[in-house]
Amino acid sequence: TPAREVLTWDRFGEVTRELARDIWDSGYRPEIIVSVARGGLLPAGAIAYALDLKSMLVLNVEFYTGIGVTLKDPRLVEPSGDVRGMAGKKVLIVDDVADSGRTLRFVKELCEEYATEIRVAVLYEKSRSVLKPDYAYLHTDAWIAFPWSDKDPVNGGQAEA
Ligand code: 5GP
């Protein structure tokens, strides 16, 4: 088993800043950020502030039901933002990691029905990902511990996911 990759809050702050810098320097000027909940919420928020962008659309996508256990396909679950909000816009999709890449491929295909231009930004890219993100700052094939999800929930994890 590969060692676990640990992202600290400090490093998260640096990485989102650098990603936003890369996006800006590439000349891409997104008009709306599509955040893939829940993993993409904090990265998307940090990148939105760094890009001085206020327009956010949250898509709630379900794929994993446990560590390494997935549904047959990723799917949109309620409540999600109104996808028509990205009609005719340049979109930046933000998520925590492209692992299998299937979640991002699903989200990108959904966005393609509405948006004029789409790019994808992630903190981490894994080598097996079926979707190649336009912006990825870190690369690993290990299981990643993110600072927002590396501790047990305060209720001991008893609520439904
Ligand atoms: P994918 O569809 O690319 O396989 O991954 C979908 C989601 O699963 C990611 O956005 C992330 O929330 C979760 N995930 C995938 N790989 C990891 C990992 O290494 N660590 C954690 N904490 N979550 C992961």
Tab-separated table of C-alpha atoms and ligand atoms in Angstrom:
chain	number	residue	atom	x	y	z
A	1	THR	CA	0.000	0.000	0.000
A	2	PRO	CA	1.325	3.428	-0.903
A	3	ALA	CA	1.890	5.958	1.873
A	4	ARG	CA	-0.941	8.330	2.548
A	5	GLU	CA	-0.675	11.815	1.128
A	6	VAL	CA	-1.547	14.437	3.736
A	7	LEU	CA	-2.692	17.926	2.796
A	8	THR	CA	-2.493	20.409	5.674
A	9	TRP	CA	-4.614	23.552	5.994
A	10	ASP	CA	-1.483	25.672	5.419
A	11	ARG	CA	-0.575	23.779	2.266
A	12	PHE	CA	-4.211	23.964	1.108
A	13	GLY	CA	-3.971	27.751	1.340
A	14	GLU	CA	-0.778	27.837	-0.690
A	15	VAL	CA	-1.961	25.370	-3.313
A	16	THR	CA	-5.268	27.122	-4.018
A	17	ARG	CA	-3.402	30.420	-4.319
A	18	GLU	CA	-0.914	28.900	-6.796
A	19	LEU	CA	-3.700	27.242	-8.788
A	20	ALA	CA	-5.557	30.542	-9.076
A	21	ARG	CA	-2.303	32.162	-10.212
A	22	ASP	CA	-1.848	29.464	-12.896
A	23	ILE	CA	-5.432	29.942	-14.107
A	24	TRP	CA	-5.027	33.711	-14.265
A	25	ASP	CA	-1.621	33.479	-15.983
A	26	SER	CA	-3.020	31.091	-18.608
A	27	GLY	CA	-5.339	33.859	-19.746
A	28	TYR	CA	-8.532	31.961	-18.966
A	29	ARG	CA	-11.208	34.245	-17.547
A	30	PRO	CA	-14.019	32.099	-16.141
A	31	GLU	CA	-17.370	33.798	-15.480
A	32	ILE	CA	-18.683	31.167	-13.121
A	33	ILE	CA	-17.199	28.481	-10.888
A	34	VAL	CA	-18.877	25.107	-10.697
A	35	SER	CA	-18.044	23.517	-7.371
A	36	VAL	CA	-18.418	19.778	-7.017
A	37	ALA	CA	-19.803	19.090	-3.535
A	38	ARG	CA	-18.669	18.218	-1.081
A	39	GLY	CA	-14.958	17.773	-1.859
A	40	GLY	CA	-14.764	20.742	-4.206
A	41	LEU	CA	-16.476	23.223	-1.898
A	42	LEU	CA	-13.446	24.515	-0.016
A	43	PRO	CA	-11.090	24.502	-3.021
A	44	ALA	CA	-13.742	26.317	-5.112
A	45	GLY	CA	-14.312	28.949	-2.429
A	46	ALA	CA	-10.608	29.641	-2.013
A	47	ILE	CA	-10.039	29.841	-5.775
A	48	ALA	CA	-13.093	32.088	-6.258
A	49	TYR	CA	-11.711	34.622	-3.772
A	50	ALA	CA	-8.254	34.470	-5.344
A	51	LEU	CA	-9.742	35.067	-8.824
A	52	ASP	CA	-12.068	37.791	-7.495
A	53	LEU	CA	-15.045	35.820	-8.834
A	54	LYS	CA	-18.407	35.841	-7.049
A	55	SER	CA	-20.504	33.619	-9.268
A	56	MET	CA	-20.737	30.093	-7.828
A	57	LEU	CA	-22.792	27.082	-8.808
A	58	VAL	CA	-22.751	24.027	-6.567
A	59	LEU	CA	-23.408	20.618	-8.041
A	60	ASN	CA	-24.000	17.854	-5.543
A	61	VAL	CA	-22.577	14.669	-7.027
A	62	GLU	CA	-22.671	11.226	-5.493
A	63	PHE	CA	-20.315	8.442	-6.566
A	64	TYR	CA	-18.474	6.885	-3.626
A	65	THR	CA	-20.520	5.206	-0.930
A	66	GLY	CA	-17.467	4.104	1.072
A	67	ILE	CA	-13.683	3.987	0.687
A	68	GLY	CA	-13.170	2.442	-2.748
A	69	VAL	CA	-16.875	1.531	-3.062
A	70	THR	CA	-18.752	3.325	-5.816
A	71	LEU	CA	-22.151	3.494	-7.444
A	72	LYS	CA	-22.285	2.238	-11.033
A	73	ASP	CA	-22.085	5.805	-12.301
A	74	PRO	CA	-21.751	9.245	-10.696
A	75	ARG	CA	-25.073	11.046	-10.422
A	76	LEU	CA	-26.439	14.443	-9.546
A	77	VAL	CA	-28.297	14.493	-6.242
A	78	GLU	CA	-30.655	17.104	-4.817
A	79	PRO	CA	-30.238	19.822	-3.832
A	80	SER	CA	-28.003	21.043	-6.641
A	81	GLY	CA	-27.653	24.483	-8.180
A	82	ASP	CA	-29.590	25.311	-11.341
A	83	VAL	CA	-27.439	24.133	-14.255
A	84	ARG	CA	-29.083	26.780	-16.490
A	85	GLY	CA	-27.083	29.325	-14.499
A	86	MET	CA	-24.028	28.481	-16.608
A	87	ALA	CA	-25.780	28.981	-19.956
A	88	GLY	CA	-23.531	30.813	-22.405
A	89	LYS	CA	-20.768	31.225	-19.846
A	90	LYS	CA	-17.111	30.381	-19.452
A	91	VAL	CA	-16.996	27.835	-16.663
A	92	LEU	CA	-14.302	26.708	-14.276
A	93	ILE	CA	-15.086	23.358	-12.650
A	94	VAL	CA	-13.284	22.916	-9.327
A	95	ASP	CA	-12.852	19.729	-7.320
A	96	ASP	CA	-10.467	18.334	-4.735
A	97	VAL	CA	-9.035	15.442	-6.771
A	98	ALA	CA	-9.340	13.716	-10.116
A	99	ASP	CA	-8.935	10.117	-8.942
A	100	SER	CA	-10.754	7.766	-11.320
A	101	GLY	CA	-11.773	11.044	-12.958
A	102	ARG	CA	-15.291	9.720	-13.483
A	103	THR	CA	-16.956	12.344	-11.305
A	104	LEU	CA	-15.295	15.159	-13.232
A	105	ARG	CA	-15.991	13.545	-16.585
A	106	PHE	CA	-19.665	13.342	-15.591
A	107	VAL	CA	-19.741	16.974	-14.427
A	108	LYS	CA	-17.916	18.196	-17.521
A	109	GLU	CA	-20.348	16.400	-19.832
A	110	LEU	CA	-23.229	17.977	-17.944
A	111	CYS	CA	-21.668	21.452	-18.229
A	112	GLU	CA	-21.064	20.951	-21.966
A	113	GLU	CA	-24.822	21.088	-22.491
A	114	TYR	CA	-24.911	24.692	-21.245
A	115	ALA	CA	-21.526	26.396	-21.066
A	116	THR	CA	-19.603	27.964	-23.956
A	117	GLU	CA	-16.174	27.069	-22.596
A	118	ILE	CA	-15.110	24.739	-19.805
A	119	ARG	CA	-11.884	24.166	-17.936
A	120	VAL	CA	-11.243	21.932	-14.955
A	121	ALA	CA	-9.069	22.693	-11.915
A	122	VAL	CA	-8.157	20.270	-9.130
A	123	LEU	CA	-5.756	20.288	-6.208
A	124	TYR	CA	-4.613	16.728	-6.981
A	125	GLU	CA	-4.469	14.608	-10.099
A	126	LYS	CA	-3.939	10.852	-10.012
A	127	SER	CA	-2.288	9.101	-12.950
A	128	ARG	CA	-5.280	6.806	-13.623
A	129	SER	CA	-7.757	9.663	-14.117
A	130	VAL	CA	-9.897	9.324	-17.263
A	131	LEU	CA	-10.212	13.100	-17.306
A	132	LYS	CA	-7.133	15.243	-17.761
A	133	PRO	CA	-7.650	18.429	-15.708
A	134	ASP	CA	-6.537	21.695	-17.321
A	135	TYR	CA	-5.035	22.799	-14.001
A	136	ALA	CA	-3.673	20.411	-11.374
A	137	TYR	CA	-1.143	21.486	-8.795
A	138	LEU	CA	-0.224	18.243	-7.011
A	139	HIS	CA	0.182	14.682	-8.276
A	140	THR	CA	-0.061	11.457	-6.311
A	141	ASP	CA	-1.424	7.950	-6.550
A	142	ALA	CA	-1.756	7.554	-2.779
A	143	TRP	CA	-4.959	7.984	-0.786
A	144	ILE	CA	-5.174	11.657	0.139
A	145	ALA	CA	-6.146	12.922	3.588
A	146	PHE	CA	-7.783	16.334	3.140
A	147	PRO	CA	-7.833	18.685	6.157
A	148	TRP	CA	-11.655	18.981	6.071
A	149	SER	CA	-12.344	15.261	6.071
A	150	ASP	CA	-9.452	13.630	7.912
A	151	LYS	CA	-11.190	13.604	11.297
A	152	ASP	CA	-14.254	11.708	12.426
A	153	PRO	CA	-17.404	13.855	12.440
A	154	VAL	CA	-18.231	15.342	15.854
A	155	ASN	CA	-21.259	13.060	16.098
A	156	GLY	CA	-18.963	10.066	15.738
A	157	GLY	CA	-20.123	9.559	12.160
A	158	GLN	CA	-23.585	8.309	13.072
A	159	ALA	CA	-25.622	10.450	10.678
A	160	GLU	CA	-26.412	9.242	7.180
A	161	ALA	CA	-23.889	10.345	4.559
B	1	5GP	P1	-13.290	10.194	-8.810
B	1	5GP	O1	-14.628	10.236	-9.436
B	1	5GP	O2	-12.270	11.022	-9.546
B	1	5GP	O3	-12.790	8.776	-8.628
B	1	5GP	O4	-13.384	10.797	-7.334
B	1	5GP	C1	-14.545	11.420	-6.873
B	1	5GP	C2	-14.411	11.959	-5.471
B	1	5GP	O5	-14.010	10.927	-4.560
B	1	5GP	C3	-13.357	13.038	-5.286
B	1	5GP	O6	-13.828	14.304	-5.662
B	1	5GP	C4	-13.115	12.948	-3.790
B	1	5GP	O7	-14.094	13.677	-3.061
B	1	5GP	C5	-13.246	11.465	-3.511
B	1	5GP	N1	-11.883	10.901	-3.528
B	1	5GP	C6	-11.270	10.292	-4.561
B	1	5GP	N2	-9.996	9.971	-4.239
B	1	5GP	C7	-9.798	10.407	-2.956
B	1	5GP	C8	-8.665	10.386	-2.055
B	1	5GP	O8	-7.554	9.918	-2.358
B	1	5GP	N3	-8.876	10.927	-0.807
B	1	5GP	C9	-10.081	11.444	-0.419
B	1	5GP	N4	-10.174	11.946	0.831
B	1	5GP	N5	-11.155	11.497	-1.255
B	1	5GP	C10	-11.010	10.996	-2.511
